[in-house]
Coordinates of C-alpha atoms and ligand atoms in Angstrom, one line a residue:
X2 CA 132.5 171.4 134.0
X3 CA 128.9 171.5 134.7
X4 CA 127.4 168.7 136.0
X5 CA 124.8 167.6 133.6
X6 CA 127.7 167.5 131.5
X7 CA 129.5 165.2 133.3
X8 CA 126.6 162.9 133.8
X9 CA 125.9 162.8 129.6
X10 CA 130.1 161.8 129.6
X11 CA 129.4 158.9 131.6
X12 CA 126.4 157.2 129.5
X13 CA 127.4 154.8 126.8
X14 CA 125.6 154.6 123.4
X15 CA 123.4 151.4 125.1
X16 CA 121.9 154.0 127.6
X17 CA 121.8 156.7 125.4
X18 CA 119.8 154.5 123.0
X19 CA 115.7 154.7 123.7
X20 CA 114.8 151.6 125.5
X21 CA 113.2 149.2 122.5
X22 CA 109.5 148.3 124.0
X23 CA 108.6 144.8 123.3
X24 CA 105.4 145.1 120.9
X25 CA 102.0 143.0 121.9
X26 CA 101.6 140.0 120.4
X27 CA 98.5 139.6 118.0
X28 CA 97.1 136.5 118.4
X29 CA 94.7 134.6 115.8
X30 CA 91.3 134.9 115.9
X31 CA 89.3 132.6 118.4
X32 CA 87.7 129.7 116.1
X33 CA 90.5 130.2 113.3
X34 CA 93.1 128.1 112.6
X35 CA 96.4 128.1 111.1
X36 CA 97.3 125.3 108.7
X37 CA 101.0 124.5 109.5
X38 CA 103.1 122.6 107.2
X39 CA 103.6 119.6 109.3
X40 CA 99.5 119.3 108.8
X41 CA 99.0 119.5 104.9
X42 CA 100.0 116.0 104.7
X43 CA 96.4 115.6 105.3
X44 CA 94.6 118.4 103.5
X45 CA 96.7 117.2 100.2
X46 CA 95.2 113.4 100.8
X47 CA 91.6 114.9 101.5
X48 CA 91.7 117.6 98.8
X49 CA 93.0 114.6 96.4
X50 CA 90.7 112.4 97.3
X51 CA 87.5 115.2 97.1
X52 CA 88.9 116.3 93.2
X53 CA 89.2 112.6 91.9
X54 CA 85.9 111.9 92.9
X55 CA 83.6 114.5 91.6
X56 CA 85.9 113.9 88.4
X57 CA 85.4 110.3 88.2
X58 CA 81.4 111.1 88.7
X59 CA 81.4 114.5 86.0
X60 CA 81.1 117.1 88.9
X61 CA 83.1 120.3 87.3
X62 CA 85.1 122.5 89.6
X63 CA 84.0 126.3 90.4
X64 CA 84.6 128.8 92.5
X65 CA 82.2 131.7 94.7
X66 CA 83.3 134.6 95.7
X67 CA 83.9 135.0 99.9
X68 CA 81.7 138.0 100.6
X69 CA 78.3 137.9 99.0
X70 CA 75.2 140.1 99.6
X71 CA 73.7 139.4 102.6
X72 CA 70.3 139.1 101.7
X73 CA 71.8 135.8 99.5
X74 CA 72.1 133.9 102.8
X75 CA 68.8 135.6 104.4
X76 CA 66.2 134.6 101.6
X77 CA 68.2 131.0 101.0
X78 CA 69.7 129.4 104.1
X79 CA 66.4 130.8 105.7
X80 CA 66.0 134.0 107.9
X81 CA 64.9 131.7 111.1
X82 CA 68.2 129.3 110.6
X83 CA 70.3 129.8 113.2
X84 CA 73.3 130.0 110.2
X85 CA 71.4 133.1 109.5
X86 CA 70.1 134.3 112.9
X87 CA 73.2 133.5 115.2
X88 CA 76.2 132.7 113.0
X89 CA 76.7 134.9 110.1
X90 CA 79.8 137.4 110.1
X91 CA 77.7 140.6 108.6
X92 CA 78.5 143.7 108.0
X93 CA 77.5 147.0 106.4
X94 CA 80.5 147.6 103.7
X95 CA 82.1 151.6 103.0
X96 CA 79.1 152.1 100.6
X97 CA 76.4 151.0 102.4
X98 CA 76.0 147.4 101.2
X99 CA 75.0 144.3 103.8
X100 CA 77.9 142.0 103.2
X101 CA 78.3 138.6 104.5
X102 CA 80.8 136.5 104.6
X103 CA 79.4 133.2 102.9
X104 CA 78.3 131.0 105.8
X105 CA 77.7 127.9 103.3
X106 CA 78.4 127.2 99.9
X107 CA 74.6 126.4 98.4
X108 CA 73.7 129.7 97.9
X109 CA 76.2 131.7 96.3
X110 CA 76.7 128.3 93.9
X111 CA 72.6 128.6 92.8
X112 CA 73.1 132.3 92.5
X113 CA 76.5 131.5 89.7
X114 CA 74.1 129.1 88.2
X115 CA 71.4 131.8 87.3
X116 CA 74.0 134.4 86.7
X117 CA 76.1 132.9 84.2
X118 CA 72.7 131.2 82.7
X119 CA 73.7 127.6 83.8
X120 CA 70.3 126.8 82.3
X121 CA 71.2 127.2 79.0
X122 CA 73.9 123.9 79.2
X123 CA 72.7 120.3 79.0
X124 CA 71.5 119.9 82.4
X125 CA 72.3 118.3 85.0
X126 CA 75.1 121.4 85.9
X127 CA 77.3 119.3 88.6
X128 CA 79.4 121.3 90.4
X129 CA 82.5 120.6 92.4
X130 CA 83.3 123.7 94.8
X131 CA 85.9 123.5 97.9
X132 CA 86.5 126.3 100.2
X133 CA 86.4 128.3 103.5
X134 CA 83.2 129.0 104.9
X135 CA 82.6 131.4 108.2
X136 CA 79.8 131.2 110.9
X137 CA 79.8 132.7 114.2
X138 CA 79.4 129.3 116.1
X139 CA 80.8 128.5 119.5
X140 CA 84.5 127.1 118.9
X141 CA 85.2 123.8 120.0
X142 CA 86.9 120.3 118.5
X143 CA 85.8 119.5 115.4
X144 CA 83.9 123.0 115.8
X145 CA 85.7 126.5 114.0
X146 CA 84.3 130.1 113.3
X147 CA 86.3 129.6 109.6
X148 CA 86.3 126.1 107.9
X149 CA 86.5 124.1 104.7
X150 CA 83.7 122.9 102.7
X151 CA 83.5 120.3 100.1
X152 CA 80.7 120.7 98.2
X153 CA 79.2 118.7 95.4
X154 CA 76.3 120.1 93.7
X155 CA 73.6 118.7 90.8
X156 CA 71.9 121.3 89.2
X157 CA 68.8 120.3 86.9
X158 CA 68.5 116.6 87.7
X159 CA 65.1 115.6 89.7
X160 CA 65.6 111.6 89.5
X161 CA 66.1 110.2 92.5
X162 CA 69.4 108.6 90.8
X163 CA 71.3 112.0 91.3
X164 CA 70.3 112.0 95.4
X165 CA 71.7 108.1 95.8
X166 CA 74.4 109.3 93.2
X167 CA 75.7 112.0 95.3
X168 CA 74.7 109.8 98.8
X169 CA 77.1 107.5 97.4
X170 CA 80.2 109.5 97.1
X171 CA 79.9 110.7 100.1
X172 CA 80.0 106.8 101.3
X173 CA 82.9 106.1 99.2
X174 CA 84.9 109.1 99.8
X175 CA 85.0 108.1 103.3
X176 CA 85.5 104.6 102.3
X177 CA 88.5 105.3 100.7
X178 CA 90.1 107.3 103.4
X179 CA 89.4 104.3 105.3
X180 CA 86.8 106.1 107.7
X181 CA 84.0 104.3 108.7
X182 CA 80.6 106.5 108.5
X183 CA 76.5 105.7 108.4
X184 CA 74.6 107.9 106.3
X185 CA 71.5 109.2 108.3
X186 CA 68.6 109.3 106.0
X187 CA 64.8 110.9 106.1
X188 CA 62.9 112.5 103.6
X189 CA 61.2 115.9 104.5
X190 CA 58.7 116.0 101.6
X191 CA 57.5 119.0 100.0
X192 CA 55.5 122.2 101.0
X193 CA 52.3 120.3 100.3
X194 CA 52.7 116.9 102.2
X195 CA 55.0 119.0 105.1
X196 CA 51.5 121.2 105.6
X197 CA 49.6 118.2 106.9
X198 CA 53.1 116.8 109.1
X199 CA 53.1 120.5 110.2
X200 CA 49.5 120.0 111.8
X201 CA 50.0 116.9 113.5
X202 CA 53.5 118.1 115.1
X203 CA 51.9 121.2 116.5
X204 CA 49.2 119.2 118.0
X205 CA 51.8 116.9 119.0
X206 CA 54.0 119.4 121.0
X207 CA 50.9 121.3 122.5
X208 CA 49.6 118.0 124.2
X209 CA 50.3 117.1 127.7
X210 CA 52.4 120.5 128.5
X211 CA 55.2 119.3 126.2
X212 CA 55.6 123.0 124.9
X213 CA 57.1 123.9 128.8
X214 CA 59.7 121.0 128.4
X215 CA 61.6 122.3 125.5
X216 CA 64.6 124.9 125.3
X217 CA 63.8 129.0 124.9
X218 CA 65.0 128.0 121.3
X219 CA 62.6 125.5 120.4
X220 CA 59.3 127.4 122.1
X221 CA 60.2 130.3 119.2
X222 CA 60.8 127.4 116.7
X223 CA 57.5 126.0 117.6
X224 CA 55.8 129.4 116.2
X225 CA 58.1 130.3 113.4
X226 CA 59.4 126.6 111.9
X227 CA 57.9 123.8 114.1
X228 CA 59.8 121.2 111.8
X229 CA 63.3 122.5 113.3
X230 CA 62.3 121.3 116.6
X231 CA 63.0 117.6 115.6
X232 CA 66.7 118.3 115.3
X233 CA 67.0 120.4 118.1
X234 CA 70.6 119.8 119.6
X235 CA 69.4 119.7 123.6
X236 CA 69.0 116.5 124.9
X237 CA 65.6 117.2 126.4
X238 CA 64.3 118.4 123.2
X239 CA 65.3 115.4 121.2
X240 CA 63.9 113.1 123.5
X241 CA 60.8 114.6 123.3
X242 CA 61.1 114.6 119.2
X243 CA 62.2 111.1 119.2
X244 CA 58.4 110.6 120.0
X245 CA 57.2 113.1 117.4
X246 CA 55.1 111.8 114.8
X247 CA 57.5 111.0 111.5
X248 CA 56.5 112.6 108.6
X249 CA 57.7 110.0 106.3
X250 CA 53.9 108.8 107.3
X251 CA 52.7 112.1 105.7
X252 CA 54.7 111.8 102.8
X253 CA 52.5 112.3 99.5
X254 CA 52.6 109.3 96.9
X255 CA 55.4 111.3 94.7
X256 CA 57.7 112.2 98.0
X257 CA 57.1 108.5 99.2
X258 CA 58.2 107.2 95.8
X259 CA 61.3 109.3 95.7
X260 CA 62.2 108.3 98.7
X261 CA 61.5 104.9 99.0
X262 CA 63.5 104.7 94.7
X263 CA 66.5 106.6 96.8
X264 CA 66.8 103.8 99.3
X265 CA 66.4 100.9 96.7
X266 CA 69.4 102.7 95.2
X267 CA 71.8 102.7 98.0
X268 CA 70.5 99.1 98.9
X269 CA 71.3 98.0 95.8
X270 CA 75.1 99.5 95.9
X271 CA 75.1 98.0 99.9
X272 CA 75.2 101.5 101.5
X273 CA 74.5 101.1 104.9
X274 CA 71.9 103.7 106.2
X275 CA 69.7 104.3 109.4
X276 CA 66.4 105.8 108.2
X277 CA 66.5 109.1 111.0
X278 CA 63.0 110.3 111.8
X279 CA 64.3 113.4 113.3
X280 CA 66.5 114.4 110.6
X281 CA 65.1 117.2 109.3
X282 CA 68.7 119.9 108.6
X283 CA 68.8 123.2 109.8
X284 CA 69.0 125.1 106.3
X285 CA 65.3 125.9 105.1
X286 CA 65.9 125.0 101.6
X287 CA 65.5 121.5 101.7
X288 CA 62.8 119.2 100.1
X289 CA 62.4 115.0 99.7
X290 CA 65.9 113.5 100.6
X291 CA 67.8 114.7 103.5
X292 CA 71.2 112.9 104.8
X293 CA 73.9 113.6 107.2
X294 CA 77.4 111.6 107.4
X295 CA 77.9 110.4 111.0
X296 CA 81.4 108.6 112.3
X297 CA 80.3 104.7 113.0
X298 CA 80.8 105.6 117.0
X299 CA 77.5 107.8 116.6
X300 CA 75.4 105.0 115.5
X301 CA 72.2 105.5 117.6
X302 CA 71.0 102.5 119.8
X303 CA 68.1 100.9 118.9
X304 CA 65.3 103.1 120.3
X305 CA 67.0 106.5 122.0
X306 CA 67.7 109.7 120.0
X307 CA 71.4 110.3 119.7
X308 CA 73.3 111.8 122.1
X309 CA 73.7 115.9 121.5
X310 CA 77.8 115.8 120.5
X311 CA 76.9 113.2 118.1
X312 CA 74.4 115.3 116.5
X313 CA 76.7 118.5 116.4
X314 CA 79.8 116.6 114.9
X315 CA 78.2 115.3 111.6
X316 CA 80.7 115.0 109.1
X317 CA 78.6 116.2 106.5
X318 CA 75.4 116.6 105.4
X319 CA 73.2 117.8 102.4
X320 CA 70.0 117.1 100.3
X321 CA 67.7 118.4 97.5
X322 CA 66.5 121.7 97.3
X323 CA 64.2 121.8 94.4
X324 CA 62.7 125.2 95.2
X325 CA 65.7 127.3 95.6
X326 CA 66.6 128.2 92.3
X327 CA 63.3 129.4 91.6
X328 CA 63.3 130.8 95.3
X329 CA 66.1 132.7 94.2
X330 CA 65.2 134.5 90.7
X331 CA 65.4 131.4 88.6
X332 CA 63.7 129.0 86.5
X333 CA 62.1 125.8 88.5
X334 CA 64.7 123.6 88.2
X335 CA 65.2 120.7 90.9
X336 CA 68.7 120.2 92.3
X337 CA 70.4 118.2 95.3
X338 CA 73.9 118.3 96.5
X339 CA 76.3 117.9 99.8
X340 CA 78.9 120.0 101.9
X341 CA 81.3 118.0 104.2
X342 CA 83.9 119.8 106.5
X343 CA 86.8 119.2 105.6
X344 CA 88.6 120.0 108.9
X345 CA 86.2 117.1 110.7
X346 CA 87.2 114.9 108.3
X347 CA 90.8 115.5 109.3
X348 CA 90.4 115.2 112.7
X349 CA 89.0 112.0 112.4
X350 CA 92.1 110.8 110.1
X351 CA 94.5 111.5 113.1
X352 CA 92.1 110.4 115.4
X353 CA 92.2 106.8 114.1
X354 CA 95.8 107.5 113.1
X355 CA 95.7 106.6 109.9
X356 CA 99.2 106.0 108.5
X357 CA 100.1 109.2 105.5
X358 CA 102.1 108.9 102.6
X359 CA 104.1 112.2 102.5
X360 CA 104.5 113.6 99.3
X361 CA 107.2 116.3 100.5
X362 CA 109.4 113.4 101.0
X363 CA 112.2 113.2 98.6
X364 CA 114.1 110.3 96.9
X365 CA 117.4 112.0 96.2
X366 CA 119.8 114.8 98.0
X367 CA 121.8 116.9 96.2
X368 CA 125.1 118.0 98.4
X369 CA 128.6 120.2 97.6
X370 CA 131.8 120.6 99.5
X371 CA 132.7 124.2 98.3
X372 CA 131.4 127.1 96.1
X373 CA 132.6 125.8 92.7
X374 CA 130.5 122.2 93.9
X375 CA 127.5 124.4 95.2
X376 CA 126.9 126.0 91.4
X377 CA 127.7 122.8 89.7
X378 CA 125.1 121.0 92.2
X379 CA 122.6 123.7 91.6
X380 CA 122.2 122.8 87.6
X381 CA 122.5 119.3 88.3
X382 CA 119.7 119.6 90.9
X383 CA 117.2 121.4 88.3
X384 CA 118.0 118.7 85.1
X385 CA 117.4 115.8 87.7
X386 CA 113.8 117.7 88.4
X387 CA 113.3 117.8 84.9
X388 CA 113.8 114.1 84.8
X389 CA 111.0 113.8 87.5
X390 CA 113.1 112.6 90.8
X391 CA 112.0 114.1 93.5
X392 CA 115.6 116.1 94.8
X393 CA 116.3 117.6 98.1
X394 CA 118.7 120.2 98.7
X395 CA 120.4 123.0 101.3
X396 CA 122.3 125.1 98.7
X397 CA 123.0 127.5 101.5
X398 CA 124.6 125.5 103.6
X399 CA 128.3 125.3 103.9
X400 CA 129.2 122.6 105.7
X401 CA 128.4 118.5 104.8
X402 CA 127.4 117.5 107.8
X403 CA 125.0 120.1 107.8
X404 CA 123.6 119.1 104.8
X405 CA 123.7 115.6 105.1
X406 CA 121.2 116.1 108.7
X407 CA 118.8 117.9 106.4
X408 CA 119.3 114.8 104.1
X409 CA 118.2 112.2 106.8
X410 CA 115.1 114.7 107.6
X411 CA 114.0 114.9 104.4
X412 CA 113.9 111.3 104.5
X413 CA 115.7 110.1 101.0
X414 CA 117.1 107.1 99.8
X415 CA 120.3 108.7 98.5
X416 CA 122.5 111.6 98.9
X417 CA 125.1 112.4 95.9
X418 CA 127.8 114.5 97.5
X419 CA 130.7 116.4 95.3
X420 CA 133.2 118.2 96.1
X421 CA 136.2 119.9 94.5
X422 CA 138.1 116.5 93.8
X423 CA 135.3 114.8 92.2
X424 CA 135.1 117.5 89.7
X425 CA 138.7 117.6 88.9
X426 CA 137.5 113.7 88.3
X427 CA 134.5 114.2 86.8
X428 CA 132.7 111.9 89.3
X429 CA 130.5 112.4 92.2
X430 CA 129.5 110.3 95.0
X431 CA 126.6 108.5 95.7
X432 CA 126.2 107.8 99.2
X433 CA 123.0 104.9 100.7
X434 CA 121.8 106.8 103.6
X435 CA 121.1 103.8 105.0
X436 CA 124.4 101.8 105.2
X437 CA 126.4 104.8 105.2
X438 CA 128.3 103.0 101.6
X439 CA 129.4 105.6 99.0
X440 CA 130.1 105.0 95.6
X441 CA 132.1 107.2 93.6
X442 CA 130.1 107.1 89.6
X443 CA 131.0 108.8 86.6
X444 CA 129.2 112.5 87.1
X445 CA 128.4 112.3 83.2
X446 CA 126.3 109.0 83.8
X447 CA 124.7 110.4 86.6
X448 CA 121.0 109.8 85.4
X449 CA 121.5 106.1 84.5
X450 CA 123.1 105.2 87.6
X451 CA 120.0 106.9 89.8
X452 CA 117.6 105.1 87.1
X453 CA 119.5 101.7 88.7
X454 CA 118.9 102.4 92.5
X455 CA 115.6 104.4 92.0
X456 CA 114.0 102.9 89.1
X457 CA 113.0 105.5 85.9
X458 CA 110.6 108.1 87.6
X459 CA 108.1 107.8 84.6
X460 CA 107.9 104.5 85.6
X461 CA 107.1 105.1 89.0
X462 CA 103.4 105.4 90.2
Ligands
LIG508 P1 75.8 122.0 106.9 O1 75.3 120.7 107.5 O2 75.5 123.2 107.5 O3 75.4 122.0 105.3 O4 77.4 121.9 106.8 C1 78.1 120.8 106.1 C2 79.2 120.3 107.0 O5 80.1 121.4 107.3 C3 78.8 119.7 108.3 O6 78.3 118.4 108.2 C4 80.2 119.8 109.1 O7 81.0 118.7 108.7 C5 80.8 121.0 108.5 N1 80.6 122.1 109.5 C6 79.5 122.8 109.8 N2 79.7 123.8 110.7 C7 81.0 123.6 111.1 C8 81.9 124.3 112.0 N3 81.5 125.3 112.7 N4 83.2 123.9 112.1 C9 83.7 122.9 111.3 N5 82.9 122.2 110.4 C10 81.6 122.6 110.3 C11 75.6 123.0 104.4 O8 76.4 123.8 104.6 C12 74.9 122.8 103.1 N6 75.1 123.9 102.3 C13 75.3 121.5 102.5 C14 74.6 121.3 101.2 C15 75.1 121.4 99.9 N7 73.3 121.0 101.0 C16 73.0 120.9 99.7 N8 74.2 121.2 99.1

């Protein structure tokens, strides 16, 4: 026999088989995260928490689209923000179009209001919106290229009533997740008193070679929007703007009353505040009221600007924007509102380890010795959701003891188990995961006899 024949004898079906290549792993996105499970424990408290608010206080929930136009962002958030300049995931779409992928709620929310002629309902229009939001920014803690927004936004309403309205959710919806925070306040006026502040900082920063002390970012800032320079991240920069003249001294009587009724308001509900000179946002929108939320470790001493990671890590932050919907195609109508991040927010939950109630937990088990048990167990299972306990089960498993480690997991009370002699009966057992005790009931009274360990689940909170 030839030899190549030989050789192909030899080979077994393994070797003849092509060798299976291991494929390259695709990894997430840097800056992106994946929400596991073990972690929604804390997104369902937050997202809870974010809903029965802006309920309680009339804020209605709507969505935005993802993608908008990108010109949205450019003429709103501002084209010198750095949202706009640096962080914004653009592209040009298969027909030509600038698409962004929304880098902040605000805008997209103003351009549903003048699309769907918000106008036309009793005003205010307040808005609940919660979502992802995308920015190009440098990942870090606390820091992501995707994230989650809450947003609460009043449409329509100029009092200064809606800004300590909306200032004061903020306080108690970190309140009541037991996170202690200090609002950072300062009022930025309008375009008329900011004209004469304007002067004065530009005098301010070209005196005494000042301008040569600031970051490459702040010398362009100084030409194209002089007030960003106050809340310039860089240490050296803020300790120059910490000497800055504040523009709360150039507020006009209107802006000064607004402010000053805004602070009366939160006195008067004991919110504590630090009145920030060099709070001035990075979003160009803004007018009167500004505030950022701030963990109580970034208080600022008495006298210093705060230090840079305290700056960057605010947990949220908003204000009013009374031009924007006219800015962007609509009638003047004044409006103020907030976005916190909801991932920040988190962070600082399991930072101060904040004990969880979680809701996946179950009070009963459901468990079968056998096929004819497993179906019987199966319709029992969905009448005792009906009733409203909260049942656990591992229909696929065969054996008990398998089931009965899924059963101590899942963290219940009790585990009823039946098997082919308890239906010849017509019992089942009820076993206290606790003390290990079973009880064998009467299957048909099944419901009563949970009712008297458990309580009636209407009855329960
Ligand atoms: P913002 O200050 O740009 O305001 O963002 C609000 C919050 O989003 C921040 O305080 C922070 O908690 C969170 N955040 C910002 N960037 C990141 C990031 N890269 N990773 C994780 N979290 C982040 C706005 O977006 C305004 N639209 C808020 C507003 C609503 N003003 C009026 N209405």
């Amino acid at each position: 026999m030839p030899k190549f024949f030989k050789k192909k004898e030899n080979k077994t079906a393994d070797d003849k088989a092509p060798k299976a290549r291991r494929m390259r792993f695709i990894s997430r996105l840097r800056g992106t995260k994946d929400i596991l499970p073990d972690e929604y424990k804390y997104w369902n408290l937050v997202i809870k928490k974010a809903a029965e608010l802006s309920r309680s206080y009339g804020f209605r929930r709507m969505d935005t689209p993802v993608l908008e136009n990108l010109e949205l962002y450019e003429r709103s958030s501002g084209r010198s923000s750095d949202i706009v300049v640096k962080e914004m995931f653009s592209f040009v779409d298969k027909n030509g179009e600038k698409i962004a992928l929304r880098p902040e709620a605000t805008p997209g929310i103003v351009r549903s209001y003048i699309e769907h002629g918000m106008f036309n309902l009793p005003q205010p229009v307040k808005l609940f919106w919660l979502g992802p939001v995308f920015r190009h920014d440098k990942p870090q803690a606390g820091r992501f290229r995707q994230f989650n927004q809450f947003n609460l936004e009043n449409i329509g309403e100029a009092s200064p009533v809606a800004d300590a309205e909306l200032i004061a959710i903020t306080y108690y919806f970190f309140r009541e997740l037991q996170l202690e925070v200090i609002i950072q306040i300062n009022s930025v006026g309008c375009p008329s008193c900011r004209k004469d502040y304007l002067t004065k900082l530009d005098n301010f920063y070209k005196e005494r070679g000042r301008r040569a002390k600031l970051c490459n970012d702040c010398k362009k800032r100084l030409m194209k929007n002089p007030l960003r320079l106050l809340d310039c991240k860089e240490k050296k920069c803020q300790e120059i703007a910490f000497e800055a003249p504040q523009i709360v001294d150039s507020l006009c009587e209107d802006c000064r009353n607004h402010f000053i009724k805004v602070l009366e308001y939160l006195d008067e509900l004991n919110i504590p505040y630090n009145l920030n000179s060099t709070l001035v946002r990075g979003l160009d929108y803004y007018n009167r009221t500004v505030f950022e939320i701030w963990p109580v470790s970034a208080e600022i001493p008495a006298g210093k600007p705060a230090d840079e990671p305290l700056r960057q890590n605010a947990l949220g932050g908003g204000g009013r924007y009374d031009g924007l919907v006219e800015y962007m195609g609509g009638r003047p109508t004044p409006a103020c509102g907030f976005g916190i991040g909801i991932e920040r927010v988190i962070l600082k939950i399991k930072e101060k380890n904040i004990p969880i109630k979680d809701e996946e937990k179950g009070d009963l088990f459901l468990a079968h010795l056998g096929d004819p048990a497993r179906r019987k167990i199966m319709i029992l299972f969905e009448e005792l959701r009906k009733n409203g306990f909260k049942v656990r089960q591992a229909f696929t498993k065969d054996s008990l003891k398998g089931q009965l480690e899924t059963a101590n997991q899942t963290g219940v009370k009790y585990t009823l188990i039946l098997g082919q002699k308890e239906i010849m009966d017509g019992t089942i057992l009820i076993r206290d995961m606790e003390s290990g005790i079973q009880e064998i009931v009467d299957y048909k009274k099944i419901v009563a006899e949970i009712e008297k360990r458990l309580g009636s689940p209407s009855k329960k909170t």
